[in-house]
Coordinates of C-alpha atoms (C1' of nucleotides) in Angstrom, one line a residue:
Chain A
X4 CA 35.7 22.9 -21.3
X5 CA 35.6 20.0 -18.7
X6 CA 32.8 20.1 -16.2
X7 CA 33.7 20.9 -12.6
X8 CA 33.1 17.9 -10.6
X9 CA 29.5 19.8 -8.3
X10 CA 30.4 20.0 -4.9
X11 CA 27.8 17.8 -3.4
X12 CA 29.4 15.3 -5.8
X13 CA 33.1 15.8 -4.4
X14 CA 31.5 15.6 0.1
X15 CA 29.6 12.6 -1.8
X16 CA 33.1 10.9 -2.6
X17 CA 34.7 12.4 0.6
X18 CA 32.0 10.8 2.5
X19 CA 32.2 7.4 0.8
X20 CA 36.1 6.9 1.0
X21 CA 35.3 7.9 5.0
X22 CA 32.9 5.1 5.3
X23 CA 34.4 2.2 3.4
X24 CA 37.9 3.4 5.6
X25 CA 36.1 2.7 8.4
X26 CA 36.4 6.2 9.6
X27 CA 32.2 5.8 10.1
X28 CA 31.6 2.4 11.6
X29 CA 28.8 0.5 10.2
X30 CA 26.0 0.9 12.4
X31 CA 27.2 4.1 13.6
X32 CA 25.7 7.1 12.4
X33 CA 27.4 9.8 10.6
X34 CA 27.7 13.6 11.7
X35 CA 24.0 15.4 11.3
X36 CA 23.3 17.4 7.9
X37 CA 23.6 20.7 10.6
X38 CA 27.4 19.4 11.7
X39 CA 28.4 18.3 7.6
X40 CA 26.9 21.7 6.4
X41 CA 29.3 23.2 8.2
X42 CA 32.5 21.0 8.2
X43 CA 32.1 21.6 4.0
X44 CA 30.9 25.1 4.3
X45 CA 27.8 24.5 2.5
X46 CA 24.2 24.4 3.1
X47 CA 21.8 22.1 3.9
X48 CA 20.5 21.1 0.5
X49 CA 23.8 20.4 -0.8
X50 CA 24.7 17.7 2.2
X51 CA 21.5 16.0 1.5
X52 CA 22.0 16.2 -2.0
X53 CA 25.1 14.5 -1.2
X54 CA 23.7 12.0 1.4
X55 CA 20.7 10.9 -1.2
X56 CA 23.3 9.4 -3.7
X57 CA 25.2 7.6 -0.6
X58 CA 21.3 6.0 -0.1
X59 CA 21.3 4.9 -3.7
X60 CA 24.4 3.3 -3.2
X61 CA 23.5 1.7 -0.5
X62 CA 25.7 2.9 1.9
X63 CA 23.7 4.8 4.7
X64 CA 20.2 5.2 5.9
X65 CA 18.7 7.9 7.1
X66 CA 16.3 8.2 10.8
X67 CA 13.8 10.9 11.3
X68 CA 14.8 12.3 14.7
X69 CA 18.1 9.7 14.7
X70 CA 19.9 10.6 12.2
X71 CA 21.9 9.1 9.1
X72 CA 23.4 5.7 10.1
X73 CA 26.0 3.2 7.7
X74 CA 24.6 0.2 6.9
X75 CA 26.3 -2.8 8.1
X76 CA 25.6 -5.8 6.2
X77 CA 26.4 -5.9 2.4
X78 CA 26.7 -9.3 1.2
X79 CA 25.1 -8.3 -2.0
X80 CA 26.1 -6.6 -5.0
X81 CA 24.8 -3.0 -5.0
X82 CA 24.5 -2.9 -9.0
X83 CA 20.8 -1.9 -9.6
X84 CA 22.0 1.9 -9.2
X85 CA 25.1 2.5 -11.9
X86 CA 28.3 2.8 -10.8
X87 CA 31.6 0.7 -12.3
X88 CA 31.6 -2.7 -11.8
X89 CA 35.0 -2.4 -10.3
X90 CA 34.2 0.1 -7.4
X91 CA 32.3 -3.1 -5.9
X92 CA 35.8 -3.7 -4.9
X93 CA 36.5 -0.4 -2.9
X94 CA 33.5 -0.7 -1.3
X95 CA 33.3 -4.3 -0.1
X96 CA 36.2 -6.8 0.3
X97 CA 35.2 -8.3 -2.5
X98 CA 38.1 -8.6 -5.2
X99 CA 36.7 -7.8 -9.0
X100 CA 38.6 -8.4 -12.5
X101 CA 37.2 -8.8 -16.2
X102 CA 38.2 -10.8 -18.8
X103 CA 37.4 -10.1 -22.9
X104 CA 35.7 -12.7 -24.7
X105 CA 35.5 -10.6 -27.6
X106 CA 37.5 -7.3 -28.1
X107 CA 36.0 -4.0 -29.0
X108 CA 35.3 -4.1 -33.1
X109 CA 32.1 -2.8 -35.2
X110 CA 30.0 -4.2 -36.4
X111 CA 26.3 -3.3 -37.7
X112 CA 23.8 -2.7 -34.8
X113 CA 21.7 -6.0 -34.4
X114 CA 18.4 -6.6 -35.2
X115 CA 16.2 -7.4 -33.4
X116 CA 18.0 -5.3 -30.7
X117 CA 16.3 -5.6 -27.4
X118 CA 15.9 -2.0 -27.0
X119 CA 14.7 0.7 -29.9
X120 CA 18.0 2.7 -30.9
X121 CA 17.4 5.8 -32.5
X122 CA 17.9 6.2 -35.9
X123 CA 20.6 8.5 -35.8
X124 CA 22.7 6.0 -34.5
X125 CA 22.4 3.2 -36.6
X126 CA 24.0 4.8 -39.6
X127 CA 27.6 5.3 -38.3
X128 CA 27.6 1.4 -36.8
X129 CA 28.2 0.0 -33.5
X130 CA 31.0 -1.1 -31.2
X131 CA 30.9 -4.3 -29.5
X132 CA 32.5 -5.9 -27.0
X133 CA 31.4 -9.0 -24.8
X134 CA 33.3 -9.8 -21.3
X135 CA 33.3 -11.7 -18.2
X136 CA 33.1 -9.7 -14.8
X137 CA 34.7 -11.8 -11.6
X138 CA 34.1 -11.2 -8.3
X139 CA 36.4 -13.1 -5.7
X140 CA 38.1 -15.0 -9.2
X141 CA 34.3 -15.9 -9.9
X142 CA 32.6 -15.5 -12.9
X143 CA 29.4 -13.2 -12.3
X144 CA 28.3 -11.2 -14.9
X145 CA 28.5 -11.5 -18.7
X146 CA 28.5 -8.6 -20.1
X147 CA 27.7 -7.5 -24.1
X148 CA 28.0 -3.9 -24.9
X149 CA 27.0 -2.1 -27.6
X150 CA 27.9 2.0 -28.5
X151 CA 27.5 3.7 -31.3
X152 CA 30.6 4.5 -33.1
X153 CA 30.6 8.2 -33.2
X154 CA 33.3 10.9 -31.3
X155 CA 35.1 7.8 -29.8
X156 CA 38.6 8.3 -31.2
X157 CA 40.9 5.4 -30.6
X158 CA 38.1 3.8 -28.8
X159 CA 38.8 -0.1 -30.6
X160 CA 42.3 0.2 -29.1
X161 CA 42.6 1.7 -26.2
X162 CA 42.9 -0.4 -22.9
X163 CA 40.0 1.1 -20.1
X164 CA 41.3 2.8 -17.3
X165 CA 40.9 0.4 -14.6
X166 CA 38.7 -2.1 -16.3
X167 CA 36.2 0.8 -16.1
X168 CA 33.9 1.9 -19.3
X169 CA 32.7 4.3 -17.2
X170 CA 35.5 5.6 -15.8
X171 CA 36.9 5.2 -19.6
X172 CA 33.8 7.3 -20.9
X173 CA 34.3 9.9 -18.5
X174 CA 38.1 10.4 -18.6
X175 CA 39.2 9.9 -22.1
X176 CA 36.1 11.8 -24.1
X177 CA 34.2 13.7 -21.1
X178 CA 31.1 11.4 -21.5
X179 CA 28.9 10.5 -18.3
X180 CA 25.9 8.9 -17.7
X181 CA 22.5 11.0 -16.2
X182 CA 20.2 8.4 -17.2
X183 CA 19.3 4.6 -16.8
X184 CA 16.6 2.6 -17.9
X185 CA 16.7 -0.7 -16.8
X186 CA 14.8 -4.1 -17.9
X187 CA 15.3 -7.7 -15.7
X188 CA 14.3 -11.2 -17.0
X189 CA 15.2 -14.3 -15.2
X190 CA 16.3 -16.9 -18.3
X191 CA 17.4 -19.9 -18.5
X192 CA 21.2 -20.0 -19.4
X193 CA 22.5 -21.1 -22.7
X194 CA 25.3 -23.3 -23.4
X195 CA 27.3 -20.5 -24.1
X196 CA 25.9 -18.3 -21.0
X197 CA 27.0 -21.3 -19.1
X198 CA 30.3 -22.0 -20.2
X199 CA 31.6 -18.5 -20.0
X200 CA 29.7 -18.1 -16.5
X201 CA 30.8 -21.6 -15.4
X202 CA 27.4 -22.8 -14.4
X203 CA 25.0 -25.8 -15.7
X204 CA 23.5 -25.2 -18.8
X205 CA 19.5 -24.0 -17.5
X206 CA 20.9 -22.6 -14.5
X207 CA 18.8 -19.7 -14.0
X208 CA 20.4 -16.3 -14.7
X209 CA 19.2 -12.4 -14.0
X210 CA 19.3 -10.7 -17.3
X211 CA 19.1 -6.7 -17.0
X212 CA 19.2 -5.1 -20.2
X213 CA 20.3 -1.5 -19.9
X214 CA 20.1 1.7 -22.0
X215 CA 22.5 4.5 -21.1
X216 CA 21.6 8.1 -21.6
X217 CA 24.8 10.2 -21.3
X218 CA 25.3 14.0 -21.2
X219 CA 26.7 14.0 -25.1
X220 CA 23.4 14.9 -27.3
X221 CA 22.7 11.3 -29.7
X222 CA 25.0 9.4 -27.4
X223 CA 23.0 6.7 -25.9
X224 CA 24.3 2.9 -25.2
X225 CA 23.2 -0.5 -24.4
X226 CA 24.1 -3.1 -22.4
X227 CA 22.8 -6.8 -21.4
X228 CA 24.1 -8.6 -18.5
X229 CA 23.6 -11.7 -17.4
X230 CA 24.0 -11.9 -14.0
X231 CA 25.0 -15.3 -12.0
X232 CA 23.1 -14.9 -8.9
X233 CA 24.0 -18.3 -6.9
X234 CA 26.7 -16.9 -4.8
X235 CA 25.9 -12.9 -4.7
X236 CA 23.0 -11.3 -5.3
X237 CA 21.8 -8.5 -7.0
X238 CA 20.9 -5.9 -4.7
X239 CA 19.7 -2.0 -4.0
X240 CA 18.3 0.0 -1.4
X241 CA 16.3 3.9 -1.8
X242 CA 14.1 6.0 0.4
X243 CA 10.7 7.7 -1.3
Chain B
X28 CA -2.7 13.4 14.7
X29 CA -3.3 12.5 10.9
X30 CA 0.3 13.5 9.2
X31 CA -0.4 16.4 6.6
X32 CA 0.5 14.8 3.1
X33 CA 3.6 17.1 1.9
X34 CA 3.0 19.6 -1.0
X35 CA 5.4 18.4 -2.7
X36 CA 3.5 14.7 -2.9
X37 CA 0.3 16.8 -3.8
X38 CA 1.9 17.8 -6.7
X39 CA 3.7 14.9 -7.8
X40 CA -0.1 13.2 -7.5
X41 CA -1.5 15.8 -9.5
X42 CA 1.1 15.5 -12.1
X43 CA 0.6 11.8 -12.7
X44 CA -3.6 12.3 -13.0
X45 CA -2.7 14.1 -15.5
X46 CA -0.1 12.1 -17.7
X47 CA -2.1 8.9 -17.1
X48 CA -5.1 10.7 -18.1
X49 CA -2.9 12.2 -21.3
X50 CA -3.5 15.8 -20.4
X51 CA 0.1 15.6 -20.9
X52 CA 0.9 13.3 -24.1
X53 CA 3.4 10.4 -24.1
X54 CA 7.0 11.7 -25.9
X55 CA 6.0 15.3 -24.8
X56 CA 6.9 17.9 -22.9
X57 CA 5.7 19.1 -19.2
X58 CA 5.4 22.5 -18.5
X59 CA 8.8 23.6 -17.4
X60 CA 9.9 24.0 -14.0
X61 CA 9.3 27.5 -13.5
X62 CA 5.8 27.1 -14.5
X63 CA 4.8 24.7 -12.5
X64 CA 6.1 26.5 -9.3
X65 CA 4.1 29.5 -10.6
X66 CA 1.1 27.2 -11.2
X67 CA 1.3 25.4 -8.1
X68 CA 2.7 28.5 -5.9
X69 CA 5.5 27.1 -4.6
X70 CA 9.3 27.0 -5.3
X71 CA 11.1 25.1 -7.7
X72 CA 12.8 23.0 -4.8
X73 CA 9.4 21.6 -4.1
X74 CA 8.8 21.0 -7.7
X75 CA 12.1 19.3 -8.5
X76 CA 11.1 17.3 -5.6
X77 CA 7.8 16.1 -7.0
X78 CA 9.3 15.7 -10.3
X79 CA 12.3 13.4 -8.6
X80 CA 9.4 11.0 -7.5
X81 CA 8.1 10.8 -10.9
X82 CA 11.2 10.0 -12.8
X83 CA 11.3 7.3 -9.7
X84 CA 7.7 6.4 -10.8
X85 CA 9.3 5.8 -14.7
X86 CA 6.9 8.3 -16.1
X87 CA 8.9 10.9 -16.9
X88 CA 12.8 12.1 -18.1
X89 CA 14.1 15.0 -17.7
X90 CA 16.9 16.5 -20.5
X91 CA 19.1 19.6 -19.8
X92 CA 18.0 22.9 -21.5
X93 CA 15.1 21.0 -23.1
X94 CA 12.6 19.9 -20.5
X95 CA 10.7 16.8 -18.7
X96 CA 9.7 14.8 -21.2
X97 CA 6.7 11.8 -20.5
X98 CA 8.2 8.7 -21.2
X99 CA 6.2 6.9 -24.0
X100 CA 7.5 2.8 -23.8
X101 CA 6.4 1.0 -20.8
X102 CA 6.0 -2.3 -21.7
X103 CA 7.4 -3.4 -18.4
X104 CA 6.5 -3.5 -15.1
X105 CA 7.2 -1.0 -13.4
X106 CA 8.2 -2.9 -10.0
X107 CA 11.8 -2.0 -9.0
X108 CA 10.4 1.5 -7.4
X109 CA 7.8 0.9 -4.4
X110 CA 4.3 1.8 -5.5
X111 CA 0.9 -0.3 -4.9
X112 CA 1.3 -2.9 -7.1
X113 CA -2.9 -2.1 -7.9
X114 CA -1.0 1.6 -9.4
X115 CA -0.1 -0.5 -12.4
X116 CA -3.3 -0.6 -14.1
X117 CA -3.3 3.1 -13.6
X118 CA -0.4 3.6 -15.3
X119 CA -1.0 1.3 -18.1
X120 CA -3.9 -0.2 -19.8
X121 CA -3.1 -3.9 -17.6
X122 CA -5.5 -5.2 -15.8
X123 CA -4.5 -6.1 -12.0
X124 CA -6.1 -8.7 -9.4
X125 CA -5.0 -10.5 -6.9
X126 CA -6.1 -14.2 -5.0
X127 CA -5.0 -15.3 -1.9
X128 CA -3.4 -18.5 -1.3
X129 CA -3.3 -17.8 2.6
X130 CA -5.3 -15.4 4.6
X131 CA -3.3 -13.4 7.1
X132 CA -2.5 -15.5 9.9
X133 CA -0.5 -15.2 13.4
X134 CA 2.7 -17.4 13.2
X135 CA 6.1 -17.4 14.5
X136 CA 8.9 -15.6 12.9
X137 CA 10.3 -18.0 10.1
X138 CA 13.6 -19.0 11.0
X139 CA 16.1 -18.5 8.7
X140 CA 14.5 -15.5 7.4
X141 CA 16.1 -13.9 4.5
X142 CA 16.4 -11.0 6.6
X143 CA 17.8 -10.3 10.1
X144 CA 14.9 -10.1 11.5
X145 CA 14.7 -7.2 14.9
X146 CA 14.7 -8.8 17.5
X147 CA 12.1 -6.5 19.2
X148 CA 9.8 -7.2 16.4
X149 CA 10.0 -11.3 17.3
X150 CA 8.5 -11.4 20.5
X151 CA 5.4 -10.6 19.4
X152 CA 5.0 -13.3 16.4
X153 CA 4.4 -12.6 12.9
X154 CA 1.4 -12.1 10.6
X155 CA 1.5 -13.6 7.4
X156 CA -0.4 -13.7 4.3
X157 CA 0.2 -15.3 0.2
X158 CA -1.1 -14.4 -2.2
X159 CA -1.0 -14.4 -6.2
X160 CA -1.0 -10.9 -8.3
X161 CA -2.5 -11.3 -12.0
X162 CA -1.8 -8.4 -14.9
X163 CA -4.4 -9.1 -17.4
X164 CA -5.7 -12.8 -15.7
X165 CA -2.3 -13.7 -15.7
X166 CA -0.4 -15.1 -13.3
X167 CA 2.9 -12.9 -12.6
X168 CA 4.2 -12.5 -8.7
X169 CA 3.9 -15.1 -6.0
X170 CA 3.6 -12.7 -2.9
X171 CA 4.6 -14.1 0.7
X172 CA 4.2 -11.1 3.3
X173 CA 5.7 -10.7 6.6
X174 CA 4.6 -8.5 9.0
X175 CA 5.1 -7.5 13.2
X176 CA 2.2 -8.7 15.4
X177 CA 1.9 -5.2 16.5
X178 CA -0.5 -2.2 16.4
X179 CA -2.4 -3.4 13.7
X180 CA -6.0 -4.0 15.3
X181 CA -8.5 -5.9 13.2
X182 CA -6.2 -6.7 10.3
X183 CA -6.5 -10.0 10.4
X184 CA -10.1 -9.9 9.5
X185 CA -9.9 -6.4 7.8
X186 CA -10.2 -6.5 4.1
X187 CA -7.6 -4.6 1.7
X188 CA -8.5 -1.2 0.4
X189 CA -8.6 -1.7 -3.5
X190 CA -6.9 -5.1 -2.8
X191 CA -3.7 -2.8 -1.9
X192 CA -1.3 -3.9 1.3
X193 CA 0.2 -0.1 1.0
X194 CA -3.3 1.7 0.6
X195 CA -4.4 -0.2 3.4
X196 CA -1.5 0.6 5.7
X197 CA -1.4 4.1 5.2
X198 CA -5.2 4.4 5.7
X199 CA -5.9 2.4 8.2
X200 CA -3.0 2.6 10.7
X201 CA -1.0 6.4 9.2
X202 CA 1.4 3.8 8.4
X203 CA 3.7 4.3 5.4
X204 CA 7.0 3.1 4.2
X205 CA 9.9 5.4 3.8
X206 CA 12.7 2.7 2.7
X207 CA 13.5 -0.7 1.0
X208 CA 16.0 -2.9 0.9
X209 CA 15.9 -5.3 -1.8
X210 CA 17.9 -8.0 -2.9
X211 CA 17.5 -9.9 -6.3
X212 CA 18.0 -13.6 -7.7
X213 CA 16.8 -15.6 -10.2
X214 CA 16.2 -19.5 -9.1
X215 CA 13.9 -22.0 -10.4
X216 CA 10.4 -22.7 -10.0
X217 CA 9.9 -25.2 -7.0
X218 CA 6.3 -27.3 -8.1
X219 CA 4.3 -25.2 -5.5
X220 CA 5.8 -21.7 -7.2
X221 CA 5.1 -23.4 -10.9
X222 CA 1.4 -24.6 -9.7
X223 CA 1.0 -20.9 -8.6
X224 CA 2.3 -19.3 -11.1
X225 CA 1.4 -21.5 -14.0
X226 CA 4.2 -22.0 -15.2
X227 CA 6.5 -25.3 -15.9
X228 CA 8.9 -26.7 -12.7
X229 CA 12.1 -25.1 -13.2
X230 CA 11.1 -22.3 -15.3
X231 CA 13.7 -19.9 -14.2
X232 CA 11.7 -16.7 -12.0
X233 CA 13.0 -13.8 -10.3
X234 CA 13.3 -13.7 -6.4
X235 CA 12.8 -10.3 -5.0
X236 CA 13.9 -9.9 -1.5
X237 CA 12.0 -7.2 0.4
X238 CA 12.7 -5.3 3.6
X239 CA 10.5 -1.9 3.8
X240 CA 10.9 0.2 6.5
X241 CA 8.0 2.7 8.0
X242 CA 7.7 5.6 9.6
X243 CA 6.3 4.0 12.6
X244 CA 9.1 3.1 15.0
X245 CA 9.9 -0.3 15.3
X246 CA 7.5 -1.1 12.6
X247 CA 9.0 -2.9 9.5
X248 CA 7.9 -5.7 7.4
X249 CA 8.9 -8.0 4.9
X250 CA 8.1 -9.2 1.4
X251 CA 9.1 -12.2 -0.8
X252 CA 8.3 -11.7 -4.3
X253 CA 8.8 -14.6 -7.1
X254 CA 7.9 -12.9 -10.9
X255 CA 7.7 -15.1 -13.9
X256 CA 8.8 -12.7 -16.2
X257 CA 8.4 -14.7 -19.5
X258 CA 5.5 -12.3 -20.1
X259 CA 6.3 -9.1 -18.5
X260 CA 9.8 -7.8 -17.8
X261 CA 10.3 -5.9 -14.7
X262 CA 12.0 -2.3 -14.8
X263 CA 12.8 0.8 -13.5
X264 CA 14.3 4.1 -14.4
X265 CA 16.3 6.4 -12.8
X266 CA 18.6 9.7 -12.8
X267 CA 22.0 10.0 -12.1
Chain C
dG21 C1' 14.2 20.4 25.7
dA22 C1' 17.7 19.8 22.5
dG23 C1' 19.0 17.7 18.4
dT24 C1' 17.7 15.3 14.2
dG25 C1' 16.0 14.8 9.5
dG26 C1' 11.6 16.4 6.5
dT27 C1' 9.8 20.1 4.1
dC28 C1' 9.7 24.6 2.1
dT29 C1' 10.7 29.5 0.7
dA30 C1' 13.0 33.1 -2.3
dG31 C1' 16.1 33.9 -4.4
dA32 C1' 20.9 33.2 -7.6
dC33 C1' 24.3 31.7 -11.3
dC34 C1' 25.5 28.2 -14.5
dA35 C1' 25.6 24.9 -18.7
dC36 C1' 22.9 23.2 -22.1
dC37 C1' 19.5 23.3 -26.0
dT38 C1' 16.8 25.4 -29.6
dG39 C1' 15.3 28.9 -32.8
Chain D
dA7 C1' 19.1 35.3 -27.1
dG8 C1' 15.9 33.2 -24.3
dG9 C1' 14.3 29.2 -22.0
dT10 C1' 15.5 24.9 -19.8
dG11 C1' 17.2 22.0 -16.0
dG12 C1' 21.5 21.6 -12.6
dT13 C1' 23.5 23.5 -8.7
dC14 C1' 23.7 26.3 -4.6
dT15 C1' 22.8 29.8 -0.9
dA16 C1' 20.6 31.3 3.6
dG17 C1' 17.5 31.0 5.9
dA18 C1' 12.6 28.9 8.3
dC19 C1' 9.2 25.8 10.7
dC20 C1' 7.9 21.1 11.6
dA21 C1' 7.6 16.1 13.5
dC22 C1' 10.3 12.9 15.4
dT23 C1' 13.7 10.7 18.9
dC24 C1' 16.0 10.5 23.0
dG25 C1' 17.6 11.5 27.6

DNA sequence: GAGTGGTCTAGACCACCTG
DNA sequence: AGGTGGTCTAGACCACTCG
């Protein structure tokens, strides 16, 4: 019943773990689509498959005539495509940890809620949890979530596999995400915002709000982060 | 010596025509994939590709044994994605315009720039231009552009197809940009950014970092974007 | 000229959704 | 059961870059 993982999915991750080990130097380019389709034993369309999510994440560039080459400098946080939070710290040197200002419990869905939720949702309730995300033992993002609570046995107690919702999601009750749709704000930050993001009250924040379309048919989430963008920014990179 | 626009671009430029125009309604269905590479006469690889842009674009989703479905709420901006900023009025019923604050000029490479500048492109100093973009009379984005002194004859006296950087480029010169870099913060509003933007000093705005790189060698230029998003939000959309 | 990525064809099998 | 999008194969020709 579990999905298999596709295969431009798993020479996606074997690539990745290759280039944060160092095993492609940044700047340096990595084998041509010809040399990889063979290495995996598959064609063409399936490396660049693979290769277009490693340019969403930020992590090569591609060179008509030159050829795919890793990018070098990454001083931002690549976290306007989705990933977890915590892979930030694979794929930098930057450390990341989380801390729960609130625990997981349901509540009703609030109103005005800052996207539409469907109304099939709305009857069962919600889970909610609000946290800090730290990146080098520095508060960066605060984090509210909201899911509806439906098919998440267990969900209020369980501890996430490595601070990961995602990797939570996916593991526990076989739910991804195939779909993001994304709003940004720049606010002012509240006495609260500010407190648990240790900044000055009306220090200016990035606020993303976030639905979450998953694979599971009336499973869609929300999130709002506020994102504290003084010592990292907020970053992505794609071809068209 | 013109490069032949891909089919697959053809396509994906038919395609929106014809949601913007609402031959396909918002919340519906497009044809599925295997009708359009019958209508079009070409394979559903080249159609998945033209679709990819469009879920890029925000105007369409695409659900698993359902269809592609035209997305019906886009109150935001759609900004994230690379597009002529001139397309949103297209897309939606906002009215764009633009005023410059400063006329393209030759000057020096700003130093520090926000990003490594090549060092090829620096010999050859820098054009510049500012300039303020409106959505319904509005004041939005504070636009500083950063371009190579290079291969661009007459543009400093050359006025801007349908006020459009992009059109222009790709019209003018064959240029056009195959990748971006961006980077985002949110800071407050200096006085000259509030005076622009109309909005009050310190009024928290987000700072877009742009690096866009072309399909001409050597060729890549640089944007600085500052949207007061009090009004409009700024969004984007994407598949997984 | 040799190698690279960009585009495209003509198929195939699968998982998912709906009637 | 039939249609949809997701994945994948095995090729092909092109424009571009570099030595």
């Amino acid at each position: 019943m579990q999905n298999a993982i596709p295969r431009y999915k798993e020479v996606q991750n074997i690539l990745r773990k290759q280039i944060l080990k160092g095993t492609y130097a940044s700047g340096h380019l990595l084998p041509s689509e010809h040399d990889l389709s063979h290495t995996y034993s598959i064609t063409r369309t399936t490396v660049r498959q693979a290769l277009d999510g490693l340019i969403r994440e930020g992590l090569i560039a591609k060179h008509k005539g030159k050829g795919s080459i890793v990018i070098s400098d990454r001083k931002s946080l690549a976290l306007l495509h989705i990933k977890p939070f915590t892979s930030i710290s694979a794929e930098t040197s930057f450390k990341t940890s989380s801390v729960f200002l609130q625990k997981t419990k349901i509540i009703t869905w609030p109103k005005p809620f800052f996207f539409h939720v469907n109304h099939d949702l709305s009857v069962t309730g919600c889970l909610h949890f609000e946290r800090v995300r730290y990146v080098n033992m520095e508060p960066v993002i605060l984090d509210n979530t909201y899911l509806p609570n439906v098919n998440l046995p267990r969900f209020t107690i369980r501890k996430f596999i490595n601070d990961s919702l995602f990797e939570t999601l996916q593991t526990a009750y076989g739910i991804h995400i195939v779909n993001v749709v994304q709003d940004l704000r720049a606010e002012s930050a509240t006495e609260g915002q500010a407190n648990a993001l240790k900044v000055n009250i009306n220090t200016p924040l990035l606020h993303i709000y976030r639905k979450y379309l998953t694979n599971k048919k009336n499973f869609e989430f929300y999130s709002s982060l506020y994102c504290s963008t003084q010592k990292y920014t907020i970053g992505n990179q794609f071809s068209i």
